[in-house]
């Protein structure tokens, strides 16, 4: 009877240990093994009542000490982990703006994360995504300073004057002008302040001085490029020679017809003269004034000299600042968004009429709206693709996300319903407009809702000036999300990388469409959908990675979308990173 009671006590003791969180099987087996050993070798001693009581007390004391040690170690581990995280998320140093800690999290987001952790269909629990925390960028810094100042060029006579019309919308013009600055340097040309495109979709009549701080533009570049406000009067009688430079030009151009080398030769491209320094410079010397009809994508993303890449960034992020009127008003909008003490999310919701017509996307639109978009596409002559299958486009991830798709994406990513969202886009096209997003996220703002009619009056007729305001608010946002990879998305995400890899979320549209359709069909529960979305985007938060050459300049990652390498360096070695294993472009 005594032996049976001891064995029963063993099981009860193991159950108590299990409830206390101790490794049940191992501890229980050790206790039982010890007691069976005592019974087998010391039967007479064990049967004594006094020894029995003492043995029980010793076992109880041993269990209590084990529990105390275990919980002490666990608490110490937690404290060390939080201290490590504090150090890790302290943000970038050096020239970068410090990354922000987790500022704001709702019970809804916490509940979703907890549900995702315990989902039986998910074998590996996801790491909770701190919704406002910036990626780690401690080991990176801006490296755009002139490495060796060459003052001899100041005394060299200019080869001529370079005029240009920057084509496209605001951000296409910004990147084009940045290329133009580098081109002027390569050609030893005197650059005249560029004129802006007045014939794009928005037909904005703004000139350079209406948007940019032209004095700052000239001042920042004065030690590298001759920039003047306007063409000298004594040259007004000369007719400029108009030309469009080669697109995506690298250090060498492989198709200059004015030189008679042997195209079939294996070293053909290496034998070519430098395109801008020789070929275009010779045209400039001949005609004295060149007028470039296009500025967008004139230089390649890769294969360009490091000094040229740095100059492009100095032009983009230092010289091309907006004028005082736009800067001050943009800062005022940012302050109003943060007036309640909360961070805000800038959303580039490119669900606009021109983009939908161009891409041929009509998901969630009415039949009449679809027909209107088709008519617009066929009437725009320079949009070459006319017949487009909208359903196929969406499944391939080639369509801007709809307001509803954005809403359930942000919800899955853990952004609470009271998040402040600033829409960085024009008018949303569709019968329902922004409503599907506003149902889940009522705190929706635009420049029109944040400003008074009187404040907006000077900007109303100028879409590029309004776009400049949106650009400023997007760059300064705590999180930037873009739903289509257009010119603004490229320019803003590149600027945010340059300013310290501020959190920028790039939705995986191809996989998201599939997940959303499965959720709508009932094939996925909300917990499963949310988990998969978070896992899918762990590496799409704007973390540092090097831009890499691709098979085609048009298909590889854009230089202004990711100026690393070129304008960003690593602290560890002070050199640009070139590991192909980390490339995503």
XYZ file of C-alpha atoms in Angstrom:
585
model
C 0.000 0.000 0.000
C 2.817 2.343 0.894
C 4.544 1.777 -2.458
C 1.302 2.383 -4.387
C 0.734 5.657 -2.577
C 4.256 6.838 -3.413
C 3.747 6.098 -7.110
C 0.388 7.886 -7.110
C 2.060 10.827 -5.445
C 4.631 10.844 -8.262
C 1.922 11.398 -10.895
C 0.229 14.127 -8.925
C 3.539 15.861 -8.368
C 4.294 15.714 -12.108
C 0.904 17.240 -12.884
C 1.605 20.103 -10.479
C 4.974 20.692 -12.065
C 3.337 20.726 -15.509
C 0.840 23.302 -14.363
C 3.735 25.383 -13.044
C 5.354 25.390 -16.478
C 8.308 23.101 -15.752
C 9.441 20.560 -18.346
C 6.937 17.937 -17.243
C 8.152 14.743 -18.800
C 11.802 15.118 -17.831
C 11.159 16.258 -14.261
C 8.465 13.676 -13.628
C 10.675 10.866 -14.904
C 13.598 12.031 -12.800
C 11.431 12.193 -9.652
C 9.866 8.778 -10.289
C 13.233 7.225 -11.156
C 14.776 8.595 -7.961
C 11.961 7.267 -5.799
C 11.928 3.814 -7.390
C 15.685 3.700 -6.800
C 15.179 4.539 -3.098
C 12.457 1.848 -2.719
C 14.539 -0.780 -4.456
C 17.730 -0.281 -2.428
C 16.463 1.009 0.895
C 13.073 -0.604 1.550
C 13.439 -0.583 5.318
C 14.437 3.034 5.548
C 11.674 4.223 3.281
C 9.018 2.443 5.251
C 9.944 4.434 8.364
C 7.372 7.229 8.865
C 9.951 9.855 9.899
C 12.153 9.272 6.907
C 9.095 9.302 4.644
C 8.085 12.763 5.857
C 11.643 14.095 5.555
C 11.901 12.733 2.012
C 8.656 14.437 0.990
C 9.824 17.732 2.466
C 13.136 17.491 0.618
C 11.363 16.813 -2.674
C 8.990 19.740 -2.100
C 11.937 22.039 -1.311
C 13.750 20.864 -4.448
C 10.673 21.619 -6.590
C 10.258 25.100 -5.070
C 13.901 25.995 -5.655
C 13.652 24.789 -9.296
C 10.608 26.968 -9.910
C 12.265 30.014 -8.343
C 15.430 29.619 -10.416
C 13.448 29.068 -13.602
C 11.281 32.188 -13.304
C 14.269 34.310 -12.250
C 16.127 33.300 -15.402
C 13.072 33.941 -17.590
C 12.615 37.450 -16.199
C 16.291 38.208 -16.659
C 16.111 36.973 -20.244
C 13.109 39.221 -20.982
C 14.869 42.271 -19.584
C 17.965 41.525 -21.653
C 15.839 41.039 -24.782
C 14.026 44.374 -24.342
C 17.312 46.164 -23.682
C 18.741 44.645 -26.849
C 15.679 45.709 -28.839
C 15.928 49.257 -27.492
C 19.501 49.466 -28.692
C 18.689 47.832 -31.991
C 15.731 50.089 -32.833
C 17.321 53.284 -31.697
C 17.479 54.347 -35.323
C 20.218 55.217 -37.755
C 23.101 57.413 -36.801
C 25.435 59.701 -38.651
C 23.679 61.860 -41.234
C 20.472 59.870 -41.097
C 17.336 60.907 -39.266
C 16.881 58.557 -36.255
C 14.448 55.706 -36.757
C 11.320 55.845 -34.609
C 10.393 53.356 -31.921
C 6.976 51.719 -31.829
C 4.735 54.717 -31.238
C 1.202 53.541 -31.533
C -0.593 50.212 -31.437
C -4.265 49.374 -30.939
C -5.942 46.490 -29.188
C -7.289 45.348 -32.541
C -3.794 44.982 -33.982
C -2.606 43.154 -30.876
C -5.563 40.801 -31.046
C -4.884 40.047 -34.698
C -1.225 39.341 -33.992
C -2.145 37.071 -31.069
C -4.684 35.234 -33.201
C -2.093 34.761 -35.959
C 0.359 33.330 -33.453
C -2.058 30.712 -32.199
C -3.495 29.763 -35.591
C -3.150 25.952 -35.855
C -2.745 26.208 -39.638
C 0.469 28.233 -39.220
C 3.385 26.018 -38.178
C 5.709 28.979 -37.532
C 4.278 31.885 -35.513
C 4.973 35.267 -37.176
C 7.034 37.960 -35.527
C 4.792 40.795 -34.438
C 5.212 43.686 -36.846
C 5.825 46.988 -35.082
C 3.676 49.067 -37.372
C 5.521 52.359 -37.018
C 9.092 51.198 -36.477
C 11.631 52.054 -39.161
C 14.026 49.437 -40.605
C 17.465 49.132 -39.064
C 19.901 51.402 -40.934
C 22.635 52.018 -38.379
C 25.408 50.808 -40.699
C 24.517 53.124 -43.584
C 25.177 56.782 -44.287
C 24.899 59.365 -47.045
C 28.035 59.618 -49.157
C 27.388 62.299 -51.774
C 30.078 64.820 -50.889
C 32.594 65.678 -53.568
C 35.561 63.385 -52.912
C 38.094 65.615 -54.639
C 37.296 69.229 -55.389
C 38.480 70.184 -58.858
C 38.549 73.952 -59.270
C 40.373 73.858 -62.609
C 37.081 73.415 -64.498
C 36.027 76.943 -63.493
C 38.689 78.383 -65.783
C 37.818 76.110 -68.708
C 35.764 77.791 -71.389
C 32.272 76.352 -71.727
C 31.511 74.236 -74.783
C 28.155 75.981 -75.194
C 24.717 76.425 -73.656
C 22.296 73.650 -72.818
C 18.556 74.256 -72.953
C 16.015 71.580 -72.039
C 12.327 70.996 -71.574
C 11.735 68.649 -68.656
C 8.934 66.363 -69.764
C 6.229 64.557 -67.774
C 4.660 65.229 -64.389
C 6.419 66.708 -61.357
C 8.421 63.647 -60.302
C 9.369 62.653 -63.821
C 10.635 66.208 -64.303
C 12.567 66.116 -60.987
C 14.487 62.977 -61.913
C 14.960 64.236 -65.479
C 16.444 67.530 -64.307
C 18.782 65.634 -61.957
C 20.022 63.651 -64.966
C 20.334 66.910 -66.900
C 22.677 68.373 -64.281
C 25.001 65.378 -64.610
C 24.814 65.588 -68.415
C 25.784 69.276 -68.350
C 28.809 68.387 -66.232
C 29.866 65.612 -68.624
C 29.517 67.945 -71.628
C 31.150 70.937 -69.908
C 28.025 72.887 -70.823
C 26.473 75.957 -69.265
C 23.019 74.900 -68.123
C 20.112 77.300 -68.470
C 17.276 76.820 -65.967
C 15.072 74.144 -67.596
C 11.574 74.864 -68.843
C 8.794 72.575 -67.631
C 6.307 70.443 -69.538
C 2.980 72.181 -70.150
C 1.534 69.486 -72.386
C 1.292 66.507 -70.010
C -1.997 65.080 -68.744
C -2.442 67.918 -66.224
C -1.484 70.758 -68.641
C 0.109 72.714 -65.809
C 1.546 76.113 -66.837
C 3.967 76.334 -63.893
C 7.548 77.327 -64.655
C 10.734 76.299 -62.830
C 10.637 79.239 -60.417
C 6.975 78.564 -59.570
C 7.899 75.187 -58.058
C 11.603 75.094 -57.227
C 13.951 77.316 -55.265
C 15.957 78.421 -58.291
C 18.531 80.385 -56.318
C 19.293 77.340 -54.179
C 19.557 75.259 -57.357
C 22.270 77.534 -58.754
C 24.026 77.937 -55.390
C 24.318 74.231 -54.573
C 25.711 73.362 -58.003
C 27.994 76.388 -58.473
C 31.230 74.474 -57.771
C 30.468 71.760 -60.321
C 28.126 73.004 -63.031
C 27.666 76.431 -64.599
C 23.953 77.248 -64.196
C 22.425 80.531 -65.374
C 18.936 81.956 -65.081
C 18.411 82.609 -68.787
C 20.251 82.587 -72.089
C 22.432 85.705 -72.680
C 20.808 88.287 -74.979
C 23.801 88.308 -77.352
C 22.988 84.675 -78.246
C 19.301 85.262 -78.974
C 19.950 85.277 -82.721
C 21.278 81.679 -82.659
C 18.734 78.985 -83.347
C 19.170 76.096 -80.867
C 19.859 72.677 -82.310
C 17.115 70.327 -81.071
C 17.896 66.716 -80.202
C 16.820 63.970 -77.822
C 19.750 62.205 -76.140
C 19.963 58.423 -76.101
C 17.785 56.840 -73.402
C 19.471 54.940 -70.548
C 22.925 56.011 -71.699
C 25.880 54.469 -69.862
C 29.523 55.516 -69.910
C 29.780 54.245 -73.480
C 27.170 54.322 -76.231
C 27.036 51.260 -78.468
C 25.145 52.757 -81.383
C 26.701 56.027 -82.492
C 26.331 56.101 -86.258
C 28.704 59.004 -86.843
C 31.738 56.781 -86.153
C 32.858 54.062 -88.554
C 34.213 51.308 -86.368
C 33.345 47.678 -86.823
C 30.052 46.853 -85.051
C 30.718 43.137 -85.280
C 33.983 43.435 -83.356
C 33.839 41.771 -79.917
C 35.229 44.897 -78.258
C 32.861 47.284 -80.067
C 31.169 48.765 -77.022
C 34.475 49.290 -75.220
C 35.952 51.135 -78.237
C 33.184 53.733 -78.380
C 33.918 57.330 -77.362
C 32.123 58.553 -74.258
C 28.641 59.535 -75.364
C 28.164 62.883 -73.616
C 31.800 63.907 -73.175
C 32.657 63.360 -76.834
C 29.662 62.864 -79.126
C 27.169 65.269 -77.516
C 29.923 67.730 -76.586
C 31.000 67.892 -80.236
C 27.421 68.748 -81.254
C 27.390 71.472 -78.617
C 30.647 72.987 -79.879
C 29.304 72.923 -83.425
C 25.922 74.559 -82.722
C 26.763 76.575 -79.570
C 23.251 75.990 -78.192
C 21.606 72.575 -77.790
C 17.959 72.142 -76.899
C 17.173 68.735 -75.384
C 13.535 67.858 -76.048
C 13.443 65.143 -73.367
C 15.130 64.766 -69.998
C 13.558 61.636 -68.518
C 15.664 58.458 -68.325
C 18.629 59.918 -70.171
C 21.185 58.191 -67.914
C 21.265 54.493 -67.052
C 20.593 53.197 -63.561
C 23.895 51.325 -63.467
C 27.178 51.296 -65.356
C 27.657 55.012 -64.686
C 30.720 56.535 -63.015
C 30.431 56.917 -59.236
C 31.131 60.670 -59.422
C 28.211 61.041 -61.831
C 25.890 59.069 -59.546
C 26.760 61.281 -56.584
C 26.144 64.411 -58.638
C 22.709 63.096 -59.615
C 21.870 62.739 -55.917
C 23.228 66.177 -55.023
C 20.965 67.607 -57.695
C 17.929 65.565 -56.634
C 18.143 65.889 -52.844
C 20.105 69.109 -52.308
C 19.666 71.414 -55.290
C 16.072 70.654 -56.337
C 14.304 71.915 -53.236
C 10.865 73.480 -53.517
C 10.381 77.220 -53.235
C 9.616 78.872 -49.902
C 5.864 79.102 -50.514
C 5.540 75.355 -51.108
C 8.013 74.346 -48.370
C 6.284 76.396 -45.672
C 2.792 75.248 -46.609
C 3.905 71.616 -46.843
C 5.426 71.796 -43.352
C 2.175 73.304 -42.101
C 0.209 70.311 -43.452
C 2.627 67.899 -41.738
C 2.185 69.746 -38.426
C -1.609 69.538 -38.728
C -1.460 65.795 -39.380
C 0.570 65.324 -36.193
C -1.428 67.777 -34.071
C -3.099 64.981 -32.102
C 0.271 63.494 -31.128
C -0.106 60.452 -33.379
C 2.026 59.391 -36.354
C 0.505 59.341 -39.826
C 0.641 57.136 -42.885
C 0.998 58.581 -46.395
C -0.790 56.497 -49.014
C -0.064 56.830 -52.714
C -3.413 55.501 -53.903
C -2.927 55.660 -57.656
C -6.534 54.705 -58.420
C -6.910 57.682 -60.744
C -8.578 58.030 -64.117
C -5.444 58.433 -66.232
C -3.623 55.507 -64.582
C -6.621 53.163 -64.849
C -7.091 54.074 -68.503
C -3.396 53.587 -69.259
C -3.163 50.191 -67.501
C -6.578 49.000 -68.702
C -7.704 48.116 -65.186
C -11.416 48.187 -64.355
C -11.807 45.811 -61.395
C -14.711 46.957 -59.169
C -15.775 49.608 -61.700
C -19.132 49.877 -63.428
C -19.603 48.992 -67.098
C -20.029 52.674 -67.963
C -16.795 53.578 -66.175
C -14.967 50.783 -67.986
C -16.167 52.112 -71.342
C -15.099 55.653 -70.432
C -11.590 54.468 -69.596
C -11.349 52.461 -72.815
C -12.382 55.501 -74.861
C -9.737 57.622 -73.131
C -7.033 55.021 -73.790
C -7.818 54.832 -77.509
C -7.860 58.629 -77.804
C -4.397 59.167 -76.274
C -2.078 58.695 -79.217
C 1.200 58.024 -77.327
C -0.337 55.188 -75.257
C 0.684 52.383 -77.564
C -1.203 49.423 -76.005
C -4.939 49.691 -76.665
C -6.574 46.264 -76.264
C -6.066 45.136 -72.659
C -7.621 42.286 -70.684
C -8.451 43.875 -67.324
C -8.864 40.580 -65.443
C -5.519 39.272 -66.639
C -3.817 42.569 -65.791
C -5.050 42.351 -62.214
C -3.967 38.738 -61.733
C -0.497 39.657 -62.994
C -0.264 42.429 -60.410
C -0.226 45.157 -63.069
C -3.165 47.131 -61.658
C -3.230 49.800 -58.958
C -4.883 48.475 -55.795
C -8.506 49.469 -55.262
C -9.531 51.446 -52.143
C -11.114 48.291 -50.682
C -8.009 46.188 -51.353
C -5.893 48.822 -49.621
C -8.224 48.836 -46.599
C -8.016 45.097 -45.924
C -4.275 45.138 -46.654
C -3.590 47.830 -44.038
C -5.886 46.057 -41.581
C -3.956 42.806 -42.049
C -0.680 44.663 -41.545
C -1.856 45.757 -38.105
C -2.732 49.406 -38.694
C -5.588 50.369 -36.353
C -8.830 51.882 -37.589
C -8.028 55.307 -36.092
C -4.784 55.670 -38.079
C -4.320 59.076 -39.699
C -3.964 58.498 -43.460
C -2.922 61.176 -45.939
C -3.851 60.431 -49.559
C -0.976 61.298 -51.895
C -2.837 61.234 -55.199
C -5.416 63.023 -57.310
C -9.126 62.298 -57.433
C -10.002 58.637 -56.904
C -11.908 57.309 -59.899
C -15.030 55.189 -59.428
C -18.624 55.559 -58.381
C -17.827 54.689 -54.767
C -14.631 56.744 -54.695
C -12.730 56.574 -51.421
C -15.684 55.167 -49.427
C -14.499 51.498 -49.228
C -11.301 52.724 -47.551
C -13.011 55.304 -45.368
C -15.386 52.691 -43.915
C -12.457 51.004 -42.169
C -10.235 54.078 -41.825
C -12.339 57.206 -41.234
C -9.356 59.506 -40.548
C -8.626 60.183 -44.216
C -6.946 63.467 -45.160
C -5.853 65.276 -48.316
C -4.370 68.702 -48.920
C -7.927 69.885 -49.620
C -9.298 68.689 -46.277
C -6.320 69.900 -44.208
C -6.184 73.388 -45.721
C -8.690 76.193 -45.981
C -10.049 77.419 -49.307
C -8.060 80.610 -48.881
C -4.810 78.695 -48.298
C -5.351 76.474 -51.340
C -6.369 79.243 -53.716
C -2.815 80.014 -54.996
C -2.274 76.320 -55.845
C -5.656 75.266 -57.250
C -4.897 75.693 -60.935
C -1.445 74.123 -60.740
C -1.413 70.362 -60.351
C 2.377 70.132 -60.200
C 2.475 72.567 -57.281
C -0.170 70.499 -55.472
C 1.908 67.399 -56.267
C 4.908 69.144 -54.681
C 2.897 69.591 -51.460
C 1.959 65.916 -51.505
C 5.601 64.972 -52.134
C 6.732 66.858 -49.024
C 4.041 65.273 -46.838
C 4.883 61.802 -48.202
C 8.634 62.109 -47.587
C 8.051 63.312 -44.008
C 5.433 60.649 -43.161
C 6.012 57.990 -40.500
C 5.065 55.278 -43.005
C 4.713 55.512 -46.770
C 2.651 52.957 -48.713
C 2.393 52.997 -52.493
C -0.090 50.916 -54.437
C 1.460 51.325 -57.877
C 5.083 51.790 -58.896
C 4.793 55.102 -60.744
C 7.109 58.095 -60.937
C 6.001 59.555 -57.616
C 6.364 56.225 -55.817
C 9.899 55.865 -57.193
C 10.941 59.396 -56.257
C 9.443 59.337 -52.744
C 10.751 55.901 -51.761
C 14.221 56.803 -53.016
C 14.196 60.054 -51.048
C 13.061 58.180 -47.915
C 15.882 55.656 -48.366
C 18.338 58.522 -48.685
C 17.005 60.142 -45.500
C 17.609 57.043 -43.379
C 15.530 54.200 -44.825
C 12.272 55.502 -43.436
C 9.612 52.822 -43.410
C 8.201 52.333 -46.907
C 5.822 49.460 -47.640
C 5.707 48.038 -51.138
C 2.646 45.767 -51.488
C 3.199 42.533 -53.405
C 0.226 43.079 -55.700
C 0.453 39.752 -57.536
C 0.226 37.637 -54.386
C -2.121 40.054 -52.618
C -4.726 39.745 -55.365
C -4.686 35.975 -54.954
C -4.977 36.188 -51.155
C -7.815 38.722 -51.305
C -9.759 36.613 -53.811
C -9.313 33.529 -51.589
C -10.447 35.523 -48.555
C -13.551 36.737 -50.406
C -14.311 33.186 -51.552
C -14.113 31.870 -47.979
C -11.055 29.733 -48.738
C -9.073 31.670 -46.116
C -10.100 32.809 -42.664
C -9.204 36.346 -41.604
C -6.505 34.995 -39.269
C -4.948 32.941 -42.085
C -5.137 35.866 -44.501
C -3.605 38.313 -42.014
C -0.790 35.926 -41.164
C 0.076 35.322 -44.818
C 0.023 39.049 -45.616
C 2.411 39.866 -42.764
C 4.753 37.037 -43.695
C 4.673 38.109 -47.337
C 5.750 41.661 -46.493
C 8.419 41.129 -43.838
C 11.114 42.022 -46.368
C 9.142 44.771 -48.127
C 9.402 47.499 -45.486
C 12.141 49.635 -47.005
C 15.129 47.857 -45.457
C 18.552 48.490 -47.034
C 19.594 46.320 -49.969
C 21.794 47.115 -52.976
C 20.398 47.983 -56.376
C 21.734 45.578 -58.981
C 22.074 45.651 -62.765
C 19.456 43.763 -64.765
C 19.057 42.498 -68.301
C 17.327 45.713 -69.341
C 17.487 49.270 -67.987
C 13.710 49.529 -68.243
C 13.174 46.379 -66.191
C 15.821 46.826 -63.484
C 15.310 48.841 -60.325
C 15.332 52.582 -60.910
C 18.317 54.565 -59.607
C 16.125 57.232 -58.024
C 13.947 54.576 -56.358
C 17.023 53.078 -54.670
C 20.186 55.228 -54.718
C 22.199 52.483 -52.975
C 24.883 51.966 -54.151
C 25.938 55.330 -55.509
C 24.766 57.787 -52.875
C 24.583 55.564 -49.783
C 27.502 53.704 -48.224
C 28.023 51.216 -45.400
C 29.835 52.198 -42.223
C 31.521 48.817 -41.958
C 33.724 49.278 -44.976
C 32.944 52.734 -46.322
C 32.378 51.246 -49.743
C 29.351 50.712 -51.856
C 27.773 47.303 -51.454
C 27.756 45.004 -54.456
C 26.790 41.592 -53.133
C 24.600 39.985 -55.768
C 23.149 37.661 -53.143
C 21.300 40.614 -51.600
C 20.116 42.171 -54.849
C 16.412 42.521 -55.537
C 16.464 44.754 -58.577
